[in-house]
Amino acid sequence: ATAVLSMLGGAILSRIRIFFLTRFGSRQRIYIIYGFRPEMSHFIEDIRKRHPRSQILIFFQKELEEGEKELVKEMINLGCIKGCVSEQPGKIKDFAIPERGTGNGIIFISSFPDTERNLQTITTLCGLLKKEKKNEIPIRIYGLVSYEICGEIPLQPRYDGFSVHWTDIDQLSVRQVFTAHPLTDSIPGNLFEEGCLNQKIEIAVLGYSEEAPYLYRSLLEEIQFKGVSFRLILIGQGISDQTADFRHMNPGISRLAEIECIDLPLMSDVFFEWLKLNGSRILRFYCMSEDDRMNVRLQRTLCASHITGENPEVYVLAHCRSPLWDETQAVYFGLSEQIFTEEMIIHEKLDRMAAAVHTFYQMYYGESEARAKESWNQTSVFNKESSRSLALHLSSKLYSIGYQLTEKAGTDDFQEYLESHPHVVENLAFGEHLRWEMFFFNRGWTPFSGRLPEGTNKDLKKKCHACLVSWEELKTVGERYGTNYQYLDEHFIRNMDKIAGLTGYGLMKKQNPDSQAEHR
């Protein structure tokens, strides 16, 4: 009925509906999308499936409304209320905040294709709300940005009292595939020994695209376990020049992993010669060219058993889906319908776990539980990404000792297991230190080259950290700053069940930890 009325009444009826919504509020959750990109249609469809009674307000750009009439019509058919950003450019608060509130919260998303415009929109919104002292209104604010374009400085907390989150679309392509297919899916459980992985792991990435640096970071962080030797092979014509900034701006990576660049044209004679000689030892192939068709050609080539052996694991970056693709032999990621979902854009499950990790460490350093929880919304993008990295790696840590996360009630034998396997805590803590180091190395941080500074263990401007040292040296650094950093990592490992419990998860012993490997 709402869709029919919106179609009949057009802009006038939409304005009337906005008026009543802002005046009287709603008992349902309200989604406000300011600025629209066509891919957000998948997000709307997902919202309608998950929360069919929610209120959705979309404020289109005038040029999009005129050029994409079928898209606008489709959104109205899904029961969305239509507005235009040019109608109320300086009064975002007027339509964003119902006077009588809402029973299930407000989600505000600034989703212009332009990063700078999203930054300006959210800054304006928070400034207006703060001026009218509406900090107590339960509204969560999200902006779609590119970390590579804007960096972290513009995203630093300047929005006291408001829950502001930044989402990088290019990063979500990689996060989605790693959430669904972590590296441990490809590693037999029996190769792990009490949390150690004494293996050489090689992964090849073919081609280059905007998403490639995010993939490199995820691979380098995900594989960090005590004992592992990791080699990341980058292949493609001009790949050395394309990845020069990533490699040279992050020199610390070489302390924990090897990156090799092989400059050769994909699908050329020399490429096939390389595959014949080296393909069988590669754990995973990622096809990351900007050209979807090239990635599909690579996938079909790699799945030819006479080149790489049986059933190579191939992951293909693709921005659109074709019915001609054989999806039984590869995993396709980067599709709009995979990325533009509530879980990926708002990432509630991941952030619940990441916020629990953040709270855990803040309380360890002396914050009250209430203050530690509040600080999550106001912490920097860098700190949030650090907590998310650890939250994503939690399932891999558990896999290495035969456990898994479950949304059902878990078993209560985790502490008993740790007591009977004393080396597990130290081994996993060692691996966690490696993962933490790689997170910093991936973002340009380096150890202090000379004498450690007094008072603080890091220099934010120079991106130097005193703890970017080996596990053995970490004890000496801790003595200088009065903190047992080795114990801090061990403390986290001992409390993984409690941290999971804070977010509604439990830990359960895997019935057959090698079932995935046997399937391969």
Short mmCIF file of C-alpha atoms in Angstrom, two decimals:
data_model
loop_
_atom_site.label_atom_id
_atom_site.label_comp_id
_atom_site.label_asym_id
_atom_site.label_seq_id
_atom_site.Cartn_x
_atom_site.Cartn_y
_atom_site.Cartn_z
CA ALA A 1 0.00 0.00 0.00
CA THR A 2 2.84 2.38 0.84
CA ALA A 3 4.47 1.74 -2.51
CA VAL A 4 1.24 2.33 -4.42
CA LEU A 5 0.51 5.57 -2.58
CA SER A 6 4.05 6.80 -3.15
CA MET A 7 3.76 6.10 -6.87
CA LEU A 8 0.44 7.93 -7.07
CA GLY A 9 1.32 10.86 -4.87
CA GLY A 10 4.91 11.33 -6.06
CA ALA A 11 7.00 14.03 -4.42
CA ILE A 12 4.05 15.66 -2.63
CA LEU A 13 3.07 12.49 -0.80
CA SER A 14 6.71 11.80 0.08
CA ARG A 15 6.97 15.23 1.68
CA ILE A 16 3.78 14.59 3.65
CA ARG A 17 5.14 11.25 4.85
CA ILE A 18 8.44 12.87 5.86
CA PHE A 19 6.52 15.52 7.77
CA PHE A 20 4.50 12.97 9.74
CA LEU A 21 7.58 10.80 10.37
CA THR A 22 9.65 13.69 11.73
CA ARG A 23 6.74 15.03 13.77
CA PHE A 24 5.45 11.79 15.30
CA GLY A 25 8.37 9.39 14.99
CA SER A 26 8.08 5.64 14.50
CA ARG A 27 8.07 2.47 16.54
CA GLN A 28 10.26 0.79 13.92
CA ARG A 29 13.90 1.37 13.08
CA ILE A 30 14.44 4.30 10.71
CA TYR A 31 17.06 4.20 7.93
CA ILE A 32 18.00 7.55 6.43
CA ILE A 33 20.15 7.40 3.29
CA TYR A 34 21.46 10.81 2.29
CA GLY A 35 22.97 10.80 -1.17
CA PHE A 36 22.53 7.65 -3.23
CA ARG A 37 24.65 5.42 -5.41
CA PRO A 38 23.00 2.71 -7.56
CA GLU A 39 24.69 -0.12 -5.65
CA MET A 40 22.77 0.89 -2.53
CA SER A 41 19.69 -0.72 -4.09
CA HIS A 42 21.09 -4.06 -2.87
CA PHE A 43 21.30 -2.60 0.65
CA ILE A 44 17.63 -1.54 0.47
CA GLU A 45 16.58 -5.00 -0.68
CA ASP A 46 18.52 -6.57 2.18
CA ILE A 47 16.93 -4.21 4.71
CA ARG A 48 13.48 -5.06 3.43
CA LYS A 49 14.18 -8.78 3.90
CA ARG A 50 15.62 -8.37 7.39
CA HIS A 51 13.38 -5.59 8.71
CA PRO A 52 10.25 -5.48 6.52
CA ARG A 53 8.47 -2.91 8.70
CA SER A 54 11.34 -0.46 8.98
CA GLN A 55 11.05 3.08 7.63
CA ILE A 56 13.49 3.94 4.83
CA LEU A 57 14.06 7.53 3.69
CA ILE A 58 16.21 8.07 0.61
CA PHE A 59 17.36 11.55 -0.37
CA PHE A 60 18.50 11.37 -4.00
CA GLN A 61 20.82 13.71 -5.84
CA LYS A 62 18.84 15.70 -8.41
CA GLU A 63 20.99 14.48 -11.30
CA LEU A 64 20.52 10.84 -10.25
CA GLU A 65 16.77 11.31 -9.86
CA GLU A 66 16.55 12.66 -13.41
CA GLY A 67 18.93 10.15 -15.01
CA GLU A 68 17.96 6.96 -13.16
CA LYS A 69 14.18 7.15 -13.11
CA GLU A 70 13.74 3.37 -13.16
CA LEU A 71 16.04 3.04 -10.15
CA VAL A 72 14.07 5.66 -8.22
CA LYS A 73 10.84 3.90 -9.17
CA GLU A 74 12.28 0.58 -7.95
CA MET A 75 13.13 2.09 -4.58
CA ILE A 76 9.64 3.54 -4.21
CA ASN A 77 8.18 0.13 -5.06
CA LEU A 78 10.15 -1.20 -2.10
CA GLY A 79 8.28 1.22 0.16
CA CYS A 80 10.97 3.88 0.49
CA ILE A 81 10.15 7.53 1.09
CA LYS A 82 11.76 9.76 -1.52
CA GLY A 83 13.36 13.13 -1.01
CA CYS A 84 16.04 15.22 -2.71
CA VAL A 85 19.27 16.44 -1.14
CA SER A 86 18.90 19.81 -2.85
CA GLU A 87 15.60 20.50 -1.08
CA GLN A 88 17.06 20.86 2.42
CA PRO A 89 20.84 21.21 2.09
CA GLY A 90 21.35 22.99 5.43
CA LYS A 91 18.67 21.30 7.50
CA ILE A 92 19.76 17.69 7.70
CA LYS A 93 18.64 17.55 11.30
CA ASP A 94 15.04 18.42 10.33
CA PHE A 95 14.44 15.15 8.53
CA ALA A 96 17.05 13.05 10.32
CA ILE A 97 15.61 13.29 13.81
CA PRO A 98 11.93 12.63 14.57
CA GLU A 99 10.75 14.96 17.34
CA ARG A 100 9.28 12.05 19.30
CA GLY A 101 12.12 9.70 18.60
CA THR A 102 11.92 6.11 17.49
CA GLY A 103 11.43 2.82 19.25
CA ASN A 104 14.29 1.01 17.52
CA GLY A 105 16.99 3.54 16.72
CA ILE A 106 18.00 5.61 13.70
CA ILE A 107 20.63 4.61 11.13
CA PHE A 108 21.92 7.55 9.09
CA ILE A 109 24.10 6.71 6.07
CA SER A 110 25.83 9.27 3.89
CA SER A 111 26.45 7.30 0.70
CA PHE A 112 27.54 9.76 -1.97
CA PRO A 113 30.08 8.24 -4.38
CA ASP A 114 32.39 11.11 -3.38
CA THR A 115 34.34 10.61 -0.13
CA GLU A 116 34.75 14.32 0.55
CA ARG A 117 31.02 14.96 0.26
CA ASN A 118 30.26 12.25 2.80
CA LEU A 119 32.77 13.79 5.21
CA GLN A 120 31.14 17.20 4.81
CA THR A 121 27.63 15.80 5.26
CA ILE A 122 28.42 14.02 8.51
CA THR A 123 30.38 16.95 9.89
CA THR A 124 27.41 19.24 9.16
CA LEU A 125 24.90 16.82 10.70
CA CYS A 126 26.85 16.35 13.93
CA GLY A 127 27.48 20.08 14.22
CA LEU A 128 23.76 20.86 13.94
CA LEU A 129 22.75 18.12 16.37
CA LYS A 130 25.39 19.17 18.89
CA LYS A 131 24.31 22.79 18.63
CA GLU A 132 20.76 21.83 19.56
CA LYS A 133 22.04 19.49 22.31
CA LYS A 134 20.57 16.34 20.80
CA ASN A 135 23.47 14.14 21.78
CA GLU A 136 21.15 11.80 23.68
CA ILE A 137 19.21 10.79 20.56
CA PRO A 138 19.92 7.11 19.68
CA ILE A 139 21.33 7.66 16.20
CA ARG A 140 24.20 5.79 14.57
CA ILE A 141 25.91 7.57 11.71
CA TYR A 142 27.80 5.89 8.86
CA GLY A 143 29.80 7.39 6.02
CA LEU A 144 31.14 5.60 2.95
CA VAL A 145 34.73 6.68 2.36
CA SER A 146 38.01 5.53 0.86
CA TYR A 147 40.85 5.28 3.37
CA GLU A 148 43.34 5.32 0.50
CA ILE A 149 41.97 8.67 -0.76
CA CYS A 150 41.39 10.58 2.47
CA GLY A 151 43.72 8.87 4.94
CA GLU A 152 42.91 8.67 8.62
CA ILE A 153 43.35 12.27 9.79
CA PRO A 154 39.99 13.60 8.48
CA LEU A 155 38.28 10.62 10.13
CA GLN A 156 39.59 11.28 13.62
CA PRO A 157 36.89 11.68 16.32
CA ARG A 158 35.38 15.15 16.23
CA TYR A 159 31.84 14.16 17.00
CA ASP A 160 31.55 14.05 20.80
CA GLY A 161 28.45 12.24 21.92
CA PHE A 162 27.62 10.73 18.53
CA SER A 163 28.25 7.24 17.22
CA VAL A 164 30.06 7.89 13.92
CA HIS A 165 31.49 5.04 11.85
CA TRP A 166 33.38 5.06 8.56
CA THR A 167 33.08 2.25 6.02
CA ASP A 168 35.54 1.71 3.15
CA ILE A 169 33.78 -0.03 0.26
CA ASP A 170 37.00 -1.31 -1.34
CA GLN A 171 38.00 -2.84 1.98
CA LEU A 172 34.62 -4.57 2.34
CA SER A 173 35.23 -6.66 -0.79
CA VAL A 174 38.22 -8.28 0.91
CA ARG A 175 36.64 -8.41 4.37
CA GLN A 176 33.62 -10.24 2.98
CA VAL A 177 35.64 -13.01 1.34
CA PHE A 178 37.89 -13.46 4.39
CA THR A 179 34.88 -13.64 6.68
CA ALA A 180 33.32 -16.36 4.53
CA HIS A 181 36.59 -18.10 3.59
CA PRO A 182 39.38 -17.52 6.14
CA LEU A 183 42.82 -18.88 5.32
CA THR A 184 42.40 -21.61 7.90
CA ASP A 185 39.74 -23.18 5.63
CA SER A 186 42.64 -24.17 3.37
CA ILE A 187 44.94 -25.48 6.11
CA PRO A 188 44.29 -28.95 7.56
CA GLY A 189 43.77 -28.80 11.31
CA ASN A 190 46.33 -31.55 11.92
CA LEU A 191 49.11 -29.25 10.64
CA PHE A 192 48.70 -27.14 13.76
CA GLU A 193 50.51 -28.21 16.91
CA GLU A 194 49.12 -26.51 20.03
CA GLY A 195 48.55 -23.26 18.13
CA CYS A 196 51.79 -23.41 16.11
CA LEU A 197 51.97 -23.75 12.34
CA ASN A 198 55.43 -24.95 11.36
CA GLN A 199 54.81 -24.69 7.65
CA LYS A 200 55.82 -22.64 4.61
CA ILE A 201 52.74 -21.04 3.09
CA GLU A 202 52.78 -19.46 -0.38
CA ILE A 203 49.92 -17.46 -1.89
CA ALA A 204 49.89 -15.88 -5.36
CA VAL A 205 47.97 -12.72 -6.30
CA LEU A 206 47.52 -12.20 -10.04
CA GLY A 207 46.99 -8.70 -11.39
CA TYR A 208 46.33 -5.43 -9.62
CA SER A 209 43.27 -3.36 -8.71
CA GLU A 210 42.18 -0.80 -6.11
CA GLU A 211 41.22 -3.63 -3.77
CA ALA A 212 44.64 -5.31 -3.99
CA PRO A 213 46.38 -3.44 -1.08
CA TYR A 214 43.50 -4.42 1.24
CA LEU A 215 43.95 -8.05 0.16
CA TYR A 216 47.69 -7.90 0.86
CA ARG A 217 47.08 -6.58 4.38
CA SER A 218 44.44 -9.21 5.15
CA LEU A 219 46.62 -12.07 3.92
CA LEU A 220 49.67 -10.86 5.83
CA GLU A 221 47.73 -10.46 9.08
CA GLU A 222 45.58 -13.59 8.78
CA ILE A 223 48.48 -16.04 8.39
CA GLN A 224 50.44 -14.97 11.48
CA PHE A 225 51.04 -17.99 13.72
CA LYS A 226 54.12 -19.07 15.61
CA GLY A 227 56.38 -21.07 13.30
CA VAL A 228 54.86 -20.06 9.96
CA SER A 229 56.97 -18.94 7.01
CA PHE A 230 54.87 -16.86 4.62
CA ARG A 231 55.60 -15.84 1.06
CA LEU A 232 53.28 -13.52 -0.88
CA ILE A 233 53.86 -13.68 -4.64
CA LEU A 234 52.55 -10.78 -6.76
CA ILE A 235 52.35 -11.45 -10.49
CA GLY A 236 51.47 -9.20 -13.42
CA GLN A 237 52.87 -6.86 -16.01
CA GLY A 238 54.35 -3.86 -14.19
CA ILE A 239 53.40 -5.29 -10.79
CA SER A 240 56.63 -4.00 -9.20
CA ASP A 241 55.76 -0.40 -10.08
CA GLN A 242 52.07 -0.83 -9.19
CA THR A 243 52.91 -2.10 -5.71
CA ALA A 244 56.01 0.03 -5.08
CA ASP A 245 54.24 2.42 -2.72
CA PHE A 246 52.76 -0.42 -0.66
CA ARG A 247 56.11 -2.22 -0.31
CA HIS A 248 58.33 0.81 0.27
CA MET A 249 55.92 2.68 2.54
CA ASN A 250 55.60 -0.43 4.73
CA PRO A 251 59.19 -1.67 5.11
CA GLY A 252 58.54 -3.51 8.38
CA ILE A 253 56.60 -6.23 6.54
CA SER A 254 59.86 -7.88 5.51
CA ARG A 255 60.57 -8.71 9.18
CA LEU A 256 57.67 -11.19 9.24
CA ALA A 257 56.95 -12.17 5.63
CA GLU A 258 58.44 -12.22 2.15
CA ILE A 259 56.88 -10.35 -0.78
CA GLU A 260 58.09 -11.29 -4.26
CA CYS A 261 57.11 -9.41 -7.42
CA ILE A 262 57.17 -11.24 -10.75
CA ASP A 263 56.78 -8.84 -13.67
CA LEU A 264 55.29 -10.74 -16.56
CA PRO A 265 52.15 -10.43 -18.72
CA LEU A 266 49.25 -12.54 -17.51
CA MET A 267 48.17 -15.31 -19.91
CA SER A 268 51.51 -15.07 -21.77
CA ASP A 269 53.96 -17.88 -22.57
CA VAL A 270 56.20 -16.96 -19.64
CA PHE A 271 53.16 -16.90 -17.34
CA PHE A 272 52.24 -20.47 -18.32
CA GLU A 273 55.83 -21.57 -17.85
CA TRP A 274 55.81 -20.10 -14.34
CA LEU A 275 52.54 -21.91 -13.55
CA LYS A 276 53.91 -25.27 -14.69
CA LEU A 277 56.97 -24.88 -12.48
CA ASN A 278 55.39 -23.32 -9.39
CA GLY A 279 51.61 -23.68 -9.46
CA SER A 280 51.37 -26.91 -7.48
CA ARG A 281 52.92 -25.44 -4.32
CA ILE A 282 50.60 -22.41 -4.10
CA LEU A 283 47.97 -22.69 -1.35
CA ARG A 284 45.62 -20.11 -2.90
CA PHE A 285 45.40 -18.01 -6.04
CA TYR A 286 43.68 -14.61 -5.99
CA CYS A 287 42.76 -13.10 -9.37
CA MET A 288 42.80 -9.34 -8.74
CA SER A 289 42.93 -7.65 -12.14
CA GLU A 290 40.71 -4.61 -12.68
CA ASP A 291 39.25 -6.41 -15.71
CA ASP A 292 36.60 -8.95 -14.62
CA ARG A 293 36.97 -10.84 -17.91
CA MET A 294 40.70 -11.28 -17.36
CA ASN A 295 40.02 -12.64 -13.87
CA VAL A 296 37.56 -15.19 -15.25
CA ARG A 297 40.09 -16.25 -17.91
CA LEU A 298 42.69 -16.67 -15.19
CA GLN A 299 40.29 -18.73 -13.11
CA ARG A 300 39.59 -21.12 -15.97
CA THR A 301 43.31 -21.44 -16.67
CA LEU A 302 44.16 -22.15 -13.04
CA CYS A 303 41.45 -24.76 -12.77
CA ALA A 304 43.04 -26.75 -15.58
CA SER A 305 44.37 -29.69 -13.56
CA HIS A 306 47.34 -30.38 -15.86
CA ILE A 307 48.87 -27.03 -14.87
CA THR A 308 48.36 -26.69 -11.13
CA GLY A 309 47.25 -30.12 -9.96
CA GLU A 310 43.79 -31.08 -8.78
CA ASN A 311 41.33 -28.57 -7.37
CA PRO A 312 43.45 -25.45 -6.92
CA GLU A 313 41.82 -22.89 -4.65
CA VAL A 314 40.98 -19.85 -6.75
CA TYR A 315 39.38 -16.59 -5.57
CA VAL A 316 38.16 -14.22 -8.25
CA LEU A 317 37.51 -10.49 -7.91
CA ALA A 318 34.40 -9.66 -9.92
CA HIS A 319 32.24 -6.55 -9.80
CA CYS A 320 29.27 -8.11 -11.61
CA ARG A 321 27.91 -11.62 -12.00
CA SER A 322 27.60 -13.50 -15.29
CA PRO A 323 25.40 -16.61 -15.70
CA LEU A 324 28.15 -18.05 -17.92
CA TRP A 325 30.65 -18.35 -15.09
CA ASP A 326 31.26 -21.74 -13.55
CA GLU A 327 31.07 -20.92 -9.84
CA THR A 328 31.73 -24.48 -8.69
CA GLN A 329 35.46 -24.14 -9.30
CA ALA A 330 36.12 -20.74 -7.75
CA VAL A 331 34.89 -18.22 -5.19
CA TYR A 332 33.76 -14.90 -6.65
CA PHE A 333 33.92 -11.84 -4.41
CA GLY A 334 33.56 -8.08 -4.75
CA LEU A 335 30.02 -8.36 -6.13
CA SER A 336 27.73 -5.47 -5.21
CA GLU A 337 25.08 -7.79 -3.81
CA GLN A 338 27.70 -9.26 -1.45
CA ILE A 339 29.08 -5.94 -0.24
CA PHE A 340 26.03 -3.69 -0.05
CA THR A 341 24.23 -5.52 2.74
CA GLU A 342 23.34 -4.52 6.26
CA GLU A 343 25.91 -6.89 7.73
CA MET A 344 28.76 -5.48 5.62
CA ILE A 345 27.89 -1.77 5.60
CA ILE A 346 26.86 -1.54 9.25
CA HIS A 347 28.92 -4.62 10.31
CA GLU A 348 27.09 -5.04 13.60
CA LYS A 349 28.36 -8.56 14.34
CA LEU A 350 31.99 -7.71 13.63
CA ASP A 351 31.84 -4.46 15.59
CA ARG A 352 30.24 -6.17 18.59
CA MET A 353 33.24 -8.47 18.74
CA ALA A 354 35.71 -5.64 17.99
CA ALA A 355 34.10 -3.43 20.65
CA ALA A 356 34.41 -6.28 23.15
CA VAL A 357 38.13 -6.58 22.29
CA HIS A 358 38.55 -2.82 22.69
CA THR A 359 36.69 -2.85 26.01
CA PHE A 360 38.81 -5.75 27.27
CA TYR A 361 42.08 -3.90 26.67
CA GLN A 362 40.79 -0.58 28.01
CA MET A 363 39.74 -2.27 31.25
CA TYR A 364 43.15 -3.97 31.46
CA TYR A 365 44.74 -0.51 31.42
CA GLY A 366 42.49 0.71 34.24
CA GLU A 367 39.31 2.11 32.65
CA SER A 368 35.97 1.33 34.25
CA GLU A 369 33.74 -1.03 32.26
CA ALA A 370 31.24 1.75 31.50
CA ARG A 371 33.92 4.16 30.33
CA ALA A 372 35.67 1.45 28.31
CA LYS A 373 32.46 0.66 26.43
CA GLU A 374 31.74 4.34 25.78
CA SER A 375 35.23 4.93 24.41
CA TRP A 376 34.63 2.60 21.44
CA ASN A 377 32.52 5.19 19.61
CA GLN A 378 35.10 7.92 20.15
CA THR A 379 38.29 6.02 19.41
CA SER A 380 40.23 6.55 16.17
CA VAL A 381 39.71 4.69 12.90
CA PHE A 382 43.17 3.15 13.36
CA ASN A 383 42.25 1.73 16.79
CA LYS A 384 38.92 0.43 15.51
CA GLU A 385 40.59 -1.30 12.58
CA SER A 386 43.13 -2.80 14.99
CA SER A 387 40.33 -4.25 17.14
CA ARG A 388 38.50 -5.49 14.04
CA SER A 389 41.67 -7.22 12.82
CA LEU A 390 41.95 -9.10 16.10
CA ALA A 391 38.22 -9.89 16.12
CA LEU A 392 38.48 -11.36 12.61
CA HIS A 393 41.50 -13.44 13.63
CA LEU A 394 39.80 -14.88 16.70
CA SER A 395 38.16 -17.73 14.77
CA SER A 396 41.53 -18.63 13.20
CA LYS A 397 43.18 -18.78 16.62
CA LEU A 398 40.42 -21.09 17.83
CA TYR A 399 40.68 -23.25 14.71
CA SER A 400 44.38 -23.79 15.40
CA ILE A 401 43.51 -25.54 18.67
CA GLY A 402 40.38 -27.34 17.46
CA TYR A 403 37.72 -24.89 18.67
CA GLN A 404 35.17 -22.75 16.88
CA LEU A 405 32.79 -19.87 17.60
CA THR A 406 29.13 -20.74 17.86
CA GLU A 407 26.02 -18.59 18.23
CA LYS A 408 24.48 -21.38 20.27
CA ALA A 409 25.41 -22.19 23.84
CA GLY A 410 29.05 -23.25 23.87
CA THR A 411 30.79 -25.81 26.05
CA ASP A 412 32.47 -24.85 29.33
CA ASP A 413 35.66 -26.88 28.86
CA PHE A 414 37.86 -24.14 27.33
CA GLN A 415 39.64 -23.23 30.58
CA GLU A 416 40.13 -26.89 31.37
CA TYR A 417 41.68 -27.36 27.91
CA LEU A 418 44.14 -24.50 28.47
CA GLU A 419 45.17 -25.91 31.85
CA SER A 420 45.89 -29.30 30.30
CA HIS A 421 47.79 -27.73 27.37
CA PRO A 422 50.06 -25.09 28.99
CA HIS A 423 52.06 -24.43 25.81
CA VAL A 424 48.93 -23.36 23.89
CA VAL A 425 48.67 -20.05 25.76
CA GLU A 426 52.27 -19.06 25.06
CA ASN A 427 52.15 -20.23 21.43
CA LEU A 428 48.94 -18.35 20.64
CA ALA A 429 50.19 -15.28 22.52
CA PHE A 430 53.38 -15.42 20.44
CA GLY A 431 51.23 -15.59 17.29
CA GLU A 432 49.04 -12.73 18.47
CA HIS A 433 52.11 -10.56 18.91
CA LEU A 434 53.10 -11.39 15.32
CA ARG A 435 49.61 -10.48 14.06
CA TRP A 436 49.66 -7.21 16.03
CA GLU A 437 53.08 -6.35 14.64
CA MET A 438 51.95 -7.07 11.09
CA PHE A 439 48.91 -4.82 11.54
CA PHE A 440 51.26 -1.94 12.38
CA PHE A 441 53.84 -2.85 9.71
CA ASN A 442 51.03 -2.94 7.13
CA ARG A 443 50.32 0.71 7.88
CA GLY A 444 53.82 2.11 7.74
CA TRP A 445 54.90 1.79 11.40
CA THR A 446 58.49 0.91 12.31
CA PRO A 447 60.44 0.16 15.52
CA PHE A 448 62.46 2.92 17.21
CA SER A 449 65.94 2.92 15.69
CA GLY A 450 67.76 4.23 18.76
CA ARG A 451 67.10 4.65 22.45
CA LEU A 452 63.49 4.12 23.50
CA PRO A 453 61.71 7.35 24.50
CA GLU A 454 60.76 8.16 28.07
CA GLY A 455 57.16 8.03 29.25
CA THR A 456 55.43 6.77 26.10
CA ASN A 457 55.99 3.67 24.01
CA LYS A 458 55.00 5.22 20.67
CA ASP A 459 55.42 8.29 18.48
CA LEU A 460 52.24 8.93 16.47
CA LYS A 461 53.82 11.43 14.07
CA LYS A 462 56.84 9.30 13.18
CA LYS A 463 54.79 6.06 13.36
CA CYS A 464 57.29 4.37 15.66
CA HIS A 465 56.35 1.87 18.38
CA ALA A 466 58.62 0.39 21.04
CA CYS A 467 56.77 -2.95 21.02
CA LEU A 468 57.53 -3.68 17.36
CA VAL A 469 60.24 -6.13 18.40
CA SER A 470 60.58 -9.88 18.63
CA TRP A 471 58.64 -11.83 21.26
CA GLU A 472 61.83 -12.34 23.25
CA GLU A 473 62.71 -8.61 23.24
CA LEU A 474 59.18 -7.70 24.26
CA LYS A 475 59.95 -8.61 27.88
CA THR A 476 62.78 -6.04 28.04
CA VAL A 477 60.57 -3.35 26.50
CA GLY A 478 57.89 -4.13 29.06
CA GLU A 479 60.33 -3.65 31.91
CA ARG A 480 61.15 -0.17 30.62
CA TYR A 481 57.50 0.91 30.50
CA GLY A 482 56.25 -0.96 33.54
CA THR A 483 53.92 -3.25 31.60
CA ASN A 484 54.28 -6.97 31.01
CA TYR A 485 53.36 -7.02 27.30
CA GLN A 486 53.88 -10.77 27.02
CA TYR A 487 51.43 -11.29 29.85
CA LEU A 488 48.96 -8.93 28.14
CA ASP A 489 48.86 -11.16 25.04
CA GLU A 490 48.64 -14.28 27.19
CA HIS A 491 45.85 -12.67 29.22
CA PHE A 492 43.85 -12.18 26.04
CA ILE A 493 44.31 -15.83 25.00
CA ARG A 494 43.15 -17.04 28.42
CA ASN A 495 40.02 -14.90 28.15
CA MET A 496 38.91 -15.64 24.58
CA ASP A 497 35.85 -17.48 25.87
CA LYS A 498 34.83 -14.51 28.04
CA ILE A 499 35.31 -12.01 25.21
CA ALA A 500 33.23 -14.18 22.88
CA GLY A 501 30.59 -14.43 25.60
CA LEU A 502 30.28 -10.62 25.78
CA THR A 503 28.99 -10.64 22.20
CA GLY A 504 26.62 -13.59 22.54
CA TYR A 505 29.00 -16.25 21.16
CA GLY A 506 30.25 -19.42 22.78
CA LEU A 507 33.23 -21.70 22.15
CA MET A 508 32.76 -25.29 21.08
CA LYS A 509 35.19 -28.09 20.36
CA LYS A 510 35.13 -29.03 16.68
CA GLN A 511 33.83 -32.55 16.20
CA ASN A 512 36.08 -33.20 13.20
CA PRO A 513 38.69 -30.47 12.83
CA ASP A 514 40.08 -32.04 9.64
CA SER A 515 36.78 -32.37 7.76
CA GLN A 516 37.59 -29.35 5.61
CA ALA A 517 40.97 -30.76 4.68
CA GLU A 518 39.47 -34.17 3.87
CA HIS A 519 36.93 -32.45 1.63
CA ARG A 520 39.79 -30.79 -0.27
#
